[in-house]
Amino acid sequence: MRTIDFLPKPRAKKSPSPKRTSQPSFAQDRRQETGRTVGRQYQSILMMLLISLVLLGGVGARLFYLQLSQGEVYREKAENNRIRIVPKQPVRGNLFDRKGRVLATTRLTHAAYLWPMAQKRENWPENRRRIAELLGVSEKSIEEKVQQAGFNSPTLIRIARSLTPAQITALEEYRSQISGIEVDIETVRDYPHKKIASHVLGYTGELDAEELKQRRSEGYRMGDVVGKMGVEAAYEQQLRGEWGGLQLEVDGAGKVMRVLGQKAAKPGKDVTLTLDLNVQKAAEAALGNRKGAVVALDPRTGAVLAMVSYPRFDPNVFSSQITPAIWKELQETKPFVNRAMRGFPPASTFKVVTQTAGMESGKYPPNTILGTFAYLNVGGTAFGEWNRAGFGPLGYVRALAMSSNTFHGQIGRGVGGPTLIKYAHIYGFGSKTGIEIPGEVPGLIADDAWKRKMLNWGWTDGDSVNMSIGQGFTQATPLQIAVMFAVPANGGYRVRPHLLADSTKKADQWRTNLHFKPTTIKTLREGLRAVVTSGTGKGLNVPYLPPVAGKSGTAEAPPGKSHTWFGGFAPFDNPEIVAVAFVEHSGGGGGSVAGPIVRQVMEAYFNKKPPNPNSK
């Protein structure tokens, strides 16, 4: 039998393994090479996935930014590329005189408009040069308007007004070469009487960049034409109206495809003034080419019937491009100063205030008689009588008729500076009258404080005498002098001059009762009437006019010739008009130089003419 041996057999002893060397075997080298290749393949795939994710994420983020965050902006730009806004300026309200005659209106003309968005930046310098050459405007002005509107503006901007037929033809010829420029009809301000009443009416002009910045909060926009002087500025809100416009869809060539929307422009309101065109023309003709001013008003209400200042200007020049020649003329003549509202020494017209101070103070009642002399010696200074002899004893009426300096000098010295100054202020001197148009100055009524501040010297009796005859530091405007003459004319009321014809206001709303004594008003009126009947204003004592009262004045104005004044009212019993004429450095006397101007104004108002000397 065979015996099964369950005992383990002893293992054979292994031979020692060969010693490892620095050189791997082929199998080992193959395994190592295979492992590195597989790792690199995975690394490349991961890198490609990572780059793809980054790129896709970037594109997605950009799409998110464009579609969601900036989508509205780009949609608006796309819309602007096909939508053009054509603004329609409102028609400005008309200006009429008191009888419904046109003083300012509008007329149709052509203007050049530019669409900034249609301009390619690389072509813009050459287009701008060519446009400026065709329109006769500066490249700078065009560039400023485009910069102000912005190159992405869908709105047409006006770059030139009142185009000539030649300019319109030239633009049409170059239409294919200059993109985004159009010619359209617009209304511009028209003054049919040219220079007549230019200082009252003023003129209009387009807002510049600085003015637009200041007035944008009032609803103004680029291209707005506004009143820049006179009534045009004073009643801008009534006259301006509201803008309208068209929203058009255009194709790539700028051709209009359809109207998307429109808003009608709202015209401005008409304004009726107190001016009387016939009286205004007569006043301008009477003053002629002499520097000075004329004012006529209704003494009952202060309604201004005429206001003239020379040199004048034609406001129509501002409705188109101002040529270098016109600009040079404006610079040389300086016509924008309204002398009717500038201060000058009032001379003997101020004696109305002096007499009022004497009577109202009680120191020199209406029955006062004073001697007059060749001169009045005050503090070592001789204040001479204009006739160098004196007139003997005079009362108020005759003293005013003869315009005695020594009589009124005694009144002024007697009542003193403070009293004279008080009644000057009561008449409105030293303050603006309140007329609507801008540019008025208050004049000057000096006092002790003013003199000490300006000259470091107190008030003297000599200052009171000088003031009593309308000389020295005293400055008054022709408008203020007209207000002064209205007081004795209407029985003691100081009126507020105005230009708006407002039928809703009664006379008392335009005037203030000064509460002078009836005897004061009566004495003043008699003296002013005597000036015309037997004094320095006899040139107005003509039979074809209603009875006139008034006062002349001749002001020393070194180093030039004297200024001359005359102011008066008529009819004497029931005055309807006050007229004041002032001629700067004219020489001569007020009655002989300024008096005839007032007479011609009266002739126009009462529609009276002097008799023809050749008629039988």
Coordinates of C-alpha atoms in Angstrom, one line a residue, residues 7-593:
L7 CA 3.5 16.2 6.3
P8 CA 4.7 19.2 4.3
K9 CA 7.7 18.8 2.2
P10 CA 10.6 21.0 2.7
R11 CA 11.0 24.0 0.2
A12 CA 13.8 24.1 -2.1
K13 CA 16.3 27.0 -1.3
K14 CA 16.1 29.9 -3.8
S15 CA 19.1 31.1 -5.4
P16 CA 20.0 34.8 -4.6
S17 CA 18.6 37.4 -7.0
P18 CA 20.9 39.2 -9.2
K19 CA 22.2 42.6 -8.0
R20 CA 20.2 45.7 -9.4
T21 CA 22.1 48.0 -11.6
S22 CA 21.5 51.6 -12.6
Q23 CA 20.3 50.7 -16.0
P24 CA 16.6 49.4 -16.1
S25 CA 15.6 46.5 -18.0
F26 CA 13.7 46.8 -21.3
A27 CA 10.4 45.7 -19.7
Q28 CA 10.7 48.2 -16.8
D29 CA 11.6 51.0 -19.2
R30 CA 8.6 50.2 -21.4
R31 CA 6.2 50.3 -18.4
Q32 CA 7.6 53.6 -17.2
E33 CA 7.3 55.2 -20.7
T34 CA 3.7 53.9 -21.1
G35 CA 2.6 55.5 -17.7
R36 CA 3.9 59.0 -18.6
T37 CA 2.2 59.1 -22.0
V38 CA -1.2 58.3 -20.5
G39 CA -0.8 61.1 -18.0
R40 CA 0.0 63.7 -20.6
Q41 CA -3.0 62.7 -22.7
Y42 CA -5.3 63.3 -19.7
Q43 CA -3.5 66.6 -18.9
S44 CA -4.1 67.9 -22.5
I45 CA -7.7 67.0 -22.4
L46 CA -8.2 68.7 -19.1
M47 CA -6.4 71.8 -20.4
M48 CA -8.6 71.9 -23.5
L49 CA -11.7 71.6 -21.4
L50 CA -10.6 74.3 -19.1
I51 CA -9.8 76.7 -22.0
S52 CA -13.1 75.9 -23.6
L53 CA -14.9 76.6 -20.3
V54 CA -13.1 79.9 -20.0
L55 CA -13.9 80.9 -23.5
L56 CA -17.5 79.9 -23.3
G57 CA -17.7 81.7 -19.9
G58 CA -16.2 84.9 -21.4
V59 CA -18.6 84.8 -24.4
G60 CA -21.5 84.2 -22.1
A61 CA -20.5 87.0 -19.8
R62 CA -20.1 89.3 -22.8
L63 CA -23.5 88.2 -24.1
F64 CA -25.0 88.8 -20.6
Y65 CA -23.4 92.3 -20.5
L66 CA -24.6 93.2 -24.0
Q67 CA -28.1 91.7 -23.8
L68 CA -29.1 92.4 -20.3
S69 CA -26.9 95.0 -18.8
Q70 CA -26.2 97.2 -21.9
G71 CA -29.0 96.0 -24.1
E72 CA -31.1 99.1 -23.7
V73 CA -28.2 101.3 -24.6
Y74 CA -27.4 99.5 -27.8
R75 CA -31.0 99.2 -28.8
E76 CA -31.2 103.0 -28.4
K77 CA -28.1 103.4 -30.6
A78 CA -29.7 101.2 -33.2
E79 CA -32.9 103.1 -33.0
N80 CA -31.0 106.4 -33.4
N81 CA -29.3 105.1 -36.5
R82 CA -32.7 104.9 -38.2
I83 CA -34.7 107.6 -36.3
R84 CA -34.3 111.3 -36.9
I85 CA -35.8 114.0 -34.8
V86 CA -36.7 117.2 -36.7
P87 CA -37.4 120.0 -34.2
K88 CA -40.1 122.6 -35.1
Q89 CA -39.5 125.9 -33.4
P90 CA -42.7 127.8 -32.3
V91 CA -43.8 131.0 -33.9
R92 CA -43.0 133.9 -31.6
G93 CA -45.9 136.1 -30.6
N94 CA -46.4 139.4 -32.3
L95 CA -45.8 142.9 -30.8
F96 CA -48.4 145.5 -31.5
D97 CA -48.7 149.2 -30.6
R98 CA -51.7 150.6 -28.7
K99 CA -53.7 150.9 -31.9
G100 CA -53.0 147.4 -33.2
R101 CA -50.2 148.3 -35.6
V102 CA -47.5 145.6 -36.0
L103 CA -44.2 146.5 -34.3
A104 CA -42.6 143.0 -34.5
T105 CA -43.7 139.8 -36.2
T106 CA -42.2 136.8 -38.0
R107 CA -41.3 135.9 -41.5
L108 CA -40.4 132.7 -43.3
T109 CA -36.9 131.9 -44.2
H110 CA -34.6 128.9 -44.8
A111 CA -32.1 127.5 -42.3
A112 CA -29.4 124.8 -42.6
Y113 CA -29.6 121.8 -40.3
L114 CA -26.9 119.2 -39.6
W115 CA -27.4 115.6 -38.5
P116 CA -24.4 114.8 -36.3
M117 CA -24.9 111.0 -36.4
A118 CA -24.7 110.9 -40.2
Q119 CA -21.1 112.3 -40.1
K120 CA -18.2 109.9 -40.4
R121 CA -15.4 110.9 -38.1
E122 CA -12.7 110.5 -40.7
N123 CA -14.7 112.7 -43.2
W124 CA -15.9 115.3 -40.7
P125 CA -13.0 117.8 -40.9
E126 CA -13.3 118.0 -44.7
N127 CA -17.2 118.1 -44.5
R128 CA -17.0 120.8 -41.9
R129 CA -14.6 122.9 -44.0
R130 CA -16.8 122.6 -47.0
I131 CA -20.1 123.4 -45.1
A132 CA -18.5 126.5 -43.5
E133 CA -17.3 127.7 -46.9
L134 CA -20.8 127.2 -48.5
L135 CA -22.7 128.9 -45.7
G136 CA -20.2 131.7 -44.9
V137 CA -19.9 130.7 -41.2
S138 CA -16.9 129.7 -39.2
E139 CA -15.8 126.1 -38.8
K140 CA -15.4 126.9 -35.1
S141 CA -19.1 127.8 -34.7
I142 CA -20.2 124.6 -36.5
E143 CA -17.8 122.5 -34.4
E144 CA -19.1 124.1 -31.1
K145 CA -22.7 123.2 -32.0
V146 CA -21.9 119.6 -32.9
Q147 CA -19.8 119.2 -29.7
Q148 CA -22.7 120.7 -27.7
A149 CA -25.2 118.3 -29.2
G150 CA -22.9 115.3 -29.4
F151 CA -22.0 113.2 -32.4
N152 CA -24.6 110.6 -31.5
S153 CA -27.4 113.0 -31.4
P154 CA -30.4 112.0 -33.5
T155 CA -31.7 115.5 -33.6
L156 CA -31.0 117.9 -36.4
I157 CA -29.1 121.0 -35.2
R158 CA -29.4 124.4 -36.8
I159 CA -26.0 125.7 -38.0
A160 CA -27.0 128.7 -40.2
R161 CA -30.1 130.9 -40.5
S162 CA -31.6 133.1 -43.2
L163 CA -30.0 131.4 -46.1
T164 CA -29.7 133.1 -49.4
P165 CA -31.0 131.5 -52.6
A166 CA -27.3 131.0 -53.7
Q167 CA -26.5 129.2 -50.5
I168 CA -29.5 126.9 -50.8
T169 CA -28.6 126.1 -54.4
A170 CA -25.0 125.3 -53.4
L171 CA -26.1 123.0 -50.6
E172 CA -28.3 121.1 -53.1
E173 CA -25.4 120.7 -55.5
Y174 CA -23.2 119.2 -52.8
R175 CA -25.9 117.1 -51.2
S176 CA -24.4 113.8 -52.6
Q177 CA -21.0 114.7 -51.2
I178 CA -21.9 116.0 -47.8
S179 CA -24.0 113.7 -45.7
G180 CA -26.5 114.7 -43.1
I181 CA -27.2 118.3 -44.0
E182 CA -30.6 119.6 -44.8
V183 CA -32.4 122.8 -45.6
D184 CA -35.7 123.6 -44.0
I185 CA -38.1 126.5 -43.6
E186 CA -38.3 128.3 -40.3
T187 CA -39.6 131.6 -38.9
V188 CA -37.4 134.5 -37.9
R189 CA -38.2 137.7 -36.1
D190 CA -39.1 140.6 -38.4
Y191 CA -39.2 144.3 -37.5
P192 CA -41.1 146.0 -40.3
H193 CA -40.2 149.5 -39.1
K194 CA -36.5 148.7 -38.9
K195 CA -34.8 151.1 -36.4
I196 CA -38.0 152.6 -35.1
A197 CA -38.3 151.9 -31.3
S198 CA -35.3 149.6 -31.4
H199 CA -34.3 150.3 -27.8
V200 CA -37.9 149.5 -26.6
L201 CA -38.5 146.4 -28.7
G202 CA -35.0 145.0 -28.4
Y203 CA -34.0 142.0 -30.5
T204 CA -33.9 138.2 -30.5
G205 CA -31.0 135.8 -30.8
E206 CA -30.1 132.2 -30.4
L207 CA -28.9 131.1 -27.0
D208 CA -25.2 130.5 -26.8
A209 CA -23.7 127.6 -24.8
E210 CA -23.4 129.6 -21.6
E211 CA -26.9 131.1 -21.7
L212 CA -28.3 127.6 -22.4
K213 CA -26.5 126.2 -19.4
Q214 CA -28.1 128.9 -17.2
R215 CA -31.6 128.6 -18.6
R216 CA -32.0 124.9 -19.3
S217 CA -33.9 124.6 -16.0
E218 CA -36.5 126.9 -17.5
G219 CA -37.2 124.5 -20.3
Y220 CA -34.9 126.0 -22.9
R221 CA -33.1 123.8 -25.4
M222 CA -30.3 124.0 -27.9
G223 CA -31.4 126.2 -30.8
D224 CA -33.8 128.3 -28.9
V225 CA -34.2 131.9 -30.0
V226 CA -34.9 134.3 -27.1
G227 CA -35.4 138.0 -26.4
K228 CA -32.1 139.6 -25.5
M229 CA -33.1 143.2 -25.0
G230 CA -36.1 145.5 -24.4
V231 CA -39.6 144.2 -24.6
E232 CA -38.4 141.0 -26.3
A233 CA -36.5 140.1 -23.1
A234 CA -39.0 141.5 -20.6
Y235 CA -42.0 139.5 -22.0
E236 CA -40.0 136.4 -23.2
Q237 CA -42.3 134.0 -21.4
Q238 CA -45.4 135.2 -23.1
L239 CA -43.8 135.5 -26.5
R240 CA -41.7 132.3 -26.8
G241 CA -44.3 129.5 -27.3
E242 CA -43.5 125.8 -27.1
W243 CA -41.4 123.6 -29.4
G244 CA -42.8 120.8 -31.5
G245 CA -41.2 118.4 -33.9
L246 CA -41.3 115.3 -36.1
Q247 CA -39.9 111.8 -35.4
L248 CA -39.0 110.2 -38.7
E249 CA -37.7 106.8 -39.7
V250 CA -35.0 106.9 -42.3
D251 CA -33.1 104.3 -44.3
G252 CA -29.3 103.9 -44.6
A253 CA -29.1 106.7 -47.1
G254 CA -31.0 109.1 -44.9
K255 CA -34.2 108.9 -47.0
V256 CA -37.4 109.4 -44.9
M257 CA -39.4 106.1 -44.8
R258 CA -42.3 107.2 -42.6
V259 CA -43.4 109.6 -39.8
L260 CA -43.3 107.9 -36.4
G261 CA -44.8 110.7 -34.4
Q262 CA -45.3 114.5 -34.4
K263 CA -46.1 117.3 -31.9
A264 CA -47.4 120.6 -33.1
A265 CA -45.4 123.6 -32.0
K266 CA -47.5 126.0 -29.8
P267 CA -47.2 129.6 -30.9
G268 CA -46.3 132.4 -28.4
K269 CA -48.9 134.9 -27.2
D270 CA -49.2 138.3 -28.8
V271 CA -48.3 141.4 -26.7
T272 CA -49.9 144.8 -27.1
L273 CA -47.8 147.7 -26.0
T274 CA -48.6 151.3 -24.9
L275 CA -46.5 152.8 -27.6
D276 CA -48.1 155.0 -30.3
L277 CA -46.3 154.3 -33.6
N278 CA -47.1 157.7 -35.0
V279 CA -45.7 159.5 -31.9
Q280 CA -42.7 157.2 -31.8
K281 CA -41.9 158.0 -35.4
A282 CA -42.3 161.7 -34.9
A283 CA -40.0 161.6 -31.8
E284 CA -37.3 159.8 -33.7
A285 CA -37.5 162.2 -36.6
A286 CA -37.4 165.2 -34.3
L287 CA -34.3 164.0 -32.5
G288 CA -32.7 163.1 -35.8
N289 CA -29.0 162.1 -35.7
R290 CA -28.2 163.8 -32.4
K291 CA -27.2 161.8 -29.4
G292 CA -29.9 162.0 -26.9
A293 CA -33.3 160.7 -25.9
V294 CA -37.0 161.5 -26.1
V295 CA -39.7 160.1 -23.7
A296 CA -43.5 160.6 -24.0
L297 CA -46.0 159.2 -21.6
D298 CA -49.5 159.5 -20.4
P299 CA -49.4 161.4 -17.1
R300 CA -52.6 159.9 -15.9
T301 CA -51.4 156.2 -16.0
G302 CA -47.6 156.2 -16.8
A303 CA -48.3 154.5 -20.1
V304 CA -45.2 155.1 -22.3
L305 CA -46.2 156.5 -25.7
A306 CA -42.8 156.9 -27.1
M307 CA -39.2 156.2 -26.1
V308 CA -36.3 157.1 -28.3
S309 CA -32.5 156.9 -28.0
Y310 CA -29.9 157.8 -30.5
P311 CA -27.7 156.1 -31.9
R312 CA -30.2 153.4 -32.9
F313 CA -29.8 150.0 -34.5
D314 CA -31.8 147.7 -36.8
P315 CA -32.9 144.6 -34.8
N316 CA -33.4 142.8 -38.1
V317 CA -29.6 142.2 -38.4
F318 CA -29.8 139.7 -35.5
S319 CA -32.3 137.5 -37.4
S320 CA -29.6 136.5 -39.8
Q321 CA -25.8 136.1 -40.0
I322 CA -24.1 139.3 -38.9
T323 CA -21.5 140.3 -41.5
P324 CA -18.1 141.7 -40.4
A325 CA -19.1 145.1 -41.8
I326 CA -22.3 145.2 -39.7
W327 CA -20.4 144.0 -36.6
K328 CA -17.7 146.7 -37.1
E329 CA -20.4 149.4 -37.4
L330 CA -22.1 148.2 -34.1
Q331 CA -18.7 148.3 -32.3
E332 CA -18.0 151.8 -33.5
T333 CA -21.4 153.4 -32.9
K334 CA -22.3 151.5 -29.6
P335 CA -26.0 151.9 -30.3
F336 CA -27.3 149.6 -27.5
V337 CA -27.1 152.3 -24.8
N338 CA -30.6 153.5 -24.0
R339 CA -30.1 157.1 -23.1
A340 CA -33.7 157.4 -22.0
M341 CA -32.7 155.3 -19.0
R342 CA -29.2 156.7 -18.4
G343 CA -28.3 159.4 -15.9
F344 CA -27.3 163.0 -16.8
P345 CA -27.3 166.4 -14.9
P346 CA -31.0 167.4 -15.0
A347 CA -30.2 171.2 -15.0
S348 CA -33.1 173.6 -14.5
T349 CA -35.8 171.0 -15.0
F350 CA -34.9 170.0 -11.4
K351 CA -36.2 173.4 -10.1
V352 CA -39.6 171.7 -10.0
V353 CA -38.3 169.7 -7.1
T354 CA -36.6 172.7 -5.5
Q355 CA -39.9 174.7 -5.5
T356 CA -41.8 171.7 -4.1
A357 CA -39.3 171.4 -1.2
G358 CA -39.6 175.1 -0.5
M359 CA -43.4 175.1 -0.4
E360 CA -44.0 171.7 1.2
S361 CA -41.5 172.4 4.0
G362 CA -43.4 175.5 4.9
K363 CA -40.2 177.6 5.0
Y364 CA -41.0 179.3 1.7
P365 CA -44.8 179.4 1.1
P366 CA -46.4 180.0 -2.3
N367 CA -46.5 183.8 -1.8
T368 CA -42.7 184.0 -1.2
I369 CA -40.9 186.9 -2.9
L370 CA -37.1 186.8 -3.1
G371 CA -34.6 189.2 -4.7
T372 CA -32.4 187.8 -7.5
F373 CA -28.8 189.0 -8.3
A374 CA -26.0 188.6 -10.7
Y375 CA -24.6 185.9 -8.5
L376 CA -25.1 184.2 -5.1
N377 CA -22.1 184.0 -2.8
V378 CA -22.1 180.8 -0.8
G379 CA -19.0 179.9 1.2
G380 CA -16.8 182.0 -1.0
T381 CA -18.1 180.5 -4.2
A382 CA -20.1 182.6 -6.6
F383 CA -23.1 180.9 -8.2
G384 CA -24.0 183.1 -11.1
E385 CA -27.3 184.0 -12.6
W386 CA -27.6 182.8 -16.2
N387 CA -28.2 186.4 -17.5
R388 CA -25.4 187.7 -15.4
A389 CA -27.6 190.5 -14.0
G390 CA -30.5 189.0 -12.0
F391 CA -34.2 189.6 -12.5
G392 CA -35.0 191.7 -9.4
P393 CA -37.6 190.5 -6.9
L394 CA -39.4 187.3 -8.1
G395 CA -42.1 184.9 -6.8
Y396 CA -42.3 181.2 -7.6
V397 CA -44.2 181.6 -10.9
R398 CA -42.0 184.2 -12.5
A399 CA -38.8 182.6 -11.1
L400 CA -39.7 179.4 -12.9
A401 CA -40.6 181.2 -16.1
M402 CA -37.2 183.0 -16.1
S403 CA -35.4 180.0 -14.7
S404 CA -33.6 182.1 -12.1
N405 CA -30.6 180.4 -10.6
T406 CA -30.2 182.8 -7.7
F407 CA -33.9 182.5 -6.6
H408 CA -33.8 178.7 -6.5
G409 CA -30.3 178.7 -5.0
Q410 CA -31.7 180.7 -2.0
I411 CA -34.5 178.1 -1.7
G412 CA -32.1 175.3 -1.7
R413 CA -29.7 176.8 0.8
G414 CA -32.6 177.8 3.0
V415 CA -34.3 174.4 3.2
G416 CA -31.0 172.6 3.4
G417 CA -29.6 169.5 1.8
P418 CA -31.6 166.9 3.7
T419 CA -34.9 168.5 2.7
L420 CA -33.9 168.8 -0.9
I421 CA -32.8 165.2 -0.9
K422 CA -36.0 164.1 0.7
Y423 CA -38.3 165.6 -1.9
A424 CA -36.0 164.4 -4.7
H425 CA -36.6 160.9 -3.4
I426 CA -40.3 161.5 -3.2
Y427 CA -40.4 162.4 -6.9
G428 CA -38.6 159.1 -7.6
F429 CA -35.0 160.4 -8.2
G430 CA -32.2 158.1 -7.1
S431 CA -34.4 155.0 -7.7
K432 CA -35.4 153.0 -10.7
T433 CA -38.9 153.9 -12.0
G434 CA -39.9 150.2 -12.3
I435 CA -40.4 150.1 -16.1
E436 CA -40.3 146.5 -17.4
I437 CA -37.4 146.6 -19.8
P438 CA -33.9 145.9 -18.5
G439 CA -31.0 148.3 -18.4
E440 CA -32.5 151.1 -16.3
V441 CA -30.2 153.0 -13.9
P442 CA -31.3 154.7 -10.7
G443 CA -29.5 158.0 -11.3
L444 CA -27.9 159.7 -8.4
I445 CA -29.1 161.8 -5.5
A446 CA -26.0 162.3 -3.4
D447 CA -26.1 163.0 0.4
D448 CA -23.7 163.6 3.2
A449 CA -22.9 159.9 3.6
W450 CA -22.3 159.4 -0.1
K451 CA -20.0 162.4 -0.3
R452 CA -18.0 161.4 2.7
K453 CA -17.5 157.9 1.3
M454 CA -16.6 159.0 -2.2
L455 CA -14.8 162.3 -1.5
N456 CA -14.0 162.1 2.2
W457 CA -15.7 165.5 2.6
G458 CA -19.1 166.4 4.2
W459 CA -22.1 168.1 2.6
T460 CA -22.0 171.9 2.3
D461 CA -24.4 174.8 1.6
G462 CA -22.7 175.0 -1.8
D463 CA -23.8 171.4 -2.5
S464 CA -27.4 172.4 -1.7
V465 CA -27.2 175.4 -4.0
N466 CA -25.7 173.3 -6.8
M467 CA -28.4 170.6 -6.3
S468 CA -31.2 173.2 -6.3
I469 CA -30.4 174.1 -9.9
G470 CA -29.9 170.5 -11.1
Q471 CA -26.1 170.5 -11.1
G472 CA -23.3 169.1 -8.9
F473 CA -23.6 165.4 -8.2
T474 CA -27.2 165.0 -9.2
Q475 CA -27.9 162.6 -12.1
A476 CA -31.4 161.9 -13.5
T477 CA -32.7 159.9 -16.5
P478 CA -35.0 161.3 -19.1
L479 CA -37.5 158.8 -18.0
Q480 CA -37.3 160.0 -14.4
I481 CA -37.7 163.6 -15.6
A482 CA -40.9 162.6 -17.5
V483 CA -42.2 161.0 -14.2
M484 CA -41.5 164.3 -12.4
F485 CA -43.4 166.4 -14.9
A486 CA -46.4 164.0 -14.6
V487 CA -46.8 165.0 -11.0
P488 CA -47.9 168.6 -11.5
A489 CA -49.7 167.5 -14.7
N490 CA -52.0 165.0 -13.0
G491 CA -52.5 166.8 -9.7
G492 CA -49.9 165.2 -7.5
Y493 CA -49.4 161.6 -8.4
R494 CA -46.1 159.8 -9.1
V495 CA -46.8 157.3 -11.9
R496 CA -45.0 154.1 -12.7
P497 CA -44.0 154.1 -16.4
H498 CA -44.9 150.9 -18.2
L499 CA -45.1 149.4 -21.7
L500 CA -47.7 146.7 -21.4
A501 CA -51.1 147.8 -22.4
D502 CA -53.2 146.2 -19.7
S503 CA -56.9 147.2 -19.8
T504 CA -57.6 145.3 -16.6
K505 CA -55.7 147.8 -14.5
K506 CA -57.2 151.1 -13.5
A507 CA -55.2 154.3 -13.4
D508 CA -54.8 154.2 -9.6
Q509 CA -52.9 150.9 -9.9
W510 CA -50.2 152.7 -11.8
R511 CA -49.7 155.7 -9.6
T512 CA -49.1 156.8 -6.0
N513 CA -50.5 159.9 -4.4
L514 CA -47.7 162.1 -3.0
H515 CA -50.2 164.1 -0.9
F516 CA -48.8 167.5 -1.8
K517 CA -50.7 170.6 -0.8
P518 CA -53.1 171.8 -3.5
T519 CA -51.4 175.2 -3.4
T520 CA -48.1 173.6 -4.2
I521 CA -49.5 171.9 -7.3
K522 CA -51.3 175.0 -8.3
T523 CA -48.2 177.2 -8.0
L524 CA -46.1 174.6 -10.0
R525 CA -48.6 174.4 -12.8
E526 CA -48.8 178.2 -13.1
G527 CA -45.1 178.5 -13.2
L528 CA -44.7 175.8 -15.9
R529 CA -47.4 177.4 -18.0
A530 CA -45.6 180.8 -17.6
V531 CA -42.4 179.2 -19.0
V532 CA -44.2 178.7 -22.3
T533 CA -46.3 181.9 -22.4
S534 CA -43.6 184.3 -21.4
G535 CA -40.4 182.5 -20.5
T536 CA -37.7 180.2 -21.9
G537 CA -40.2 177.9 -23.6
K538 CA -42.0 180.4 -25.8
G539 CA -41.3 178.2 -28.9
L540 CA -44.2 175.9 -27.8
N541 CA -46.7 178.7 -27.4
V542 CA -48.2 178.1 -30.8
P543 CA -51.9 178.5 -31.7
Y544 CA -52.4 175.2 -33.5
L545 CA -51.5 173.2 -30.4
P546 CA -53.5 172.9 -27.1
P547 CA -52.0 175.0 -24.3
V548 CA -48.6 173.6 -23.3
A549 CA -46.8 173.9 -20.0
G550 CA -43.1 172.9 -19.4
K551 CA -39.6 173.7 -18.4
S552 CA -36.3 174.1 -20.1
G553 CA -32.8 173.1 -18.8
T554 CA -29.2 173.7 -19.9
A555 CA -26.7 171.6 -18.0
E556 CA -23.0 172.3 -17.8
A557 CA -21.1 169.2 -19.2
P558 CA -17.4 169.9 -19.3
P559 CA -15.2 169.4 -21.2
G560 CA -17.8 169.4 -24.1
K561 CA -20.7 171.5 -24.9
S562 CA -23.7 171.8 -22.6
H563 CA -26.6 169.3 -22.5
T564 CA -30.1 170.6 -23.2
W565 CA -33.5 169.6 -21.9
F566 CA -37.1 170.4 -22.3
G567 CA -40.1 168.8 -20.7
G568 CA -43.7 169.7 -20.9
F569 CA -47.3 168.5 -20.9
A570 CA -50.6 169.3 -22.7
P571 CA -53.4 170.2 -22.8
F572 CA -52.7 172.4 -19.8
D573 CA -56.2 172.1 -18.3
N574 CA -56.5 168.3 -18.7
P575 CA -53.1 166.9 -19.6
E576 CA -52.9 163.8 -21.8
I577 CA -49.2 163.7 -22.7
V578 CA -45.9 164.5 -21.1
A579 CA -42.9 164.8 -23.4
V580 CA -39.3 165.2 -22.5
A581 CA -36.4 165.8 -24.9
F582 CA -32.7 165.5 -24.0
V583 CA -29.8 166.3 -26.4
E584 CA -26.3 165.4 -25.3
H585 CA -23.5 168.0 -25.7
S586 CA -25.7 170.0 -28.1
G587 CA -24.8 173.4 -26.9
G588 CA -27.3 176.2 -27.0
G589 CA -30.3 176.5 -24.7
G590 CA -32.9 174.0 -23.7
G591 CA -35.8 176.1 -25.0
S592 CA -34.2 176.5 -28.4
V593 CA -32.7 173.1 -28.9

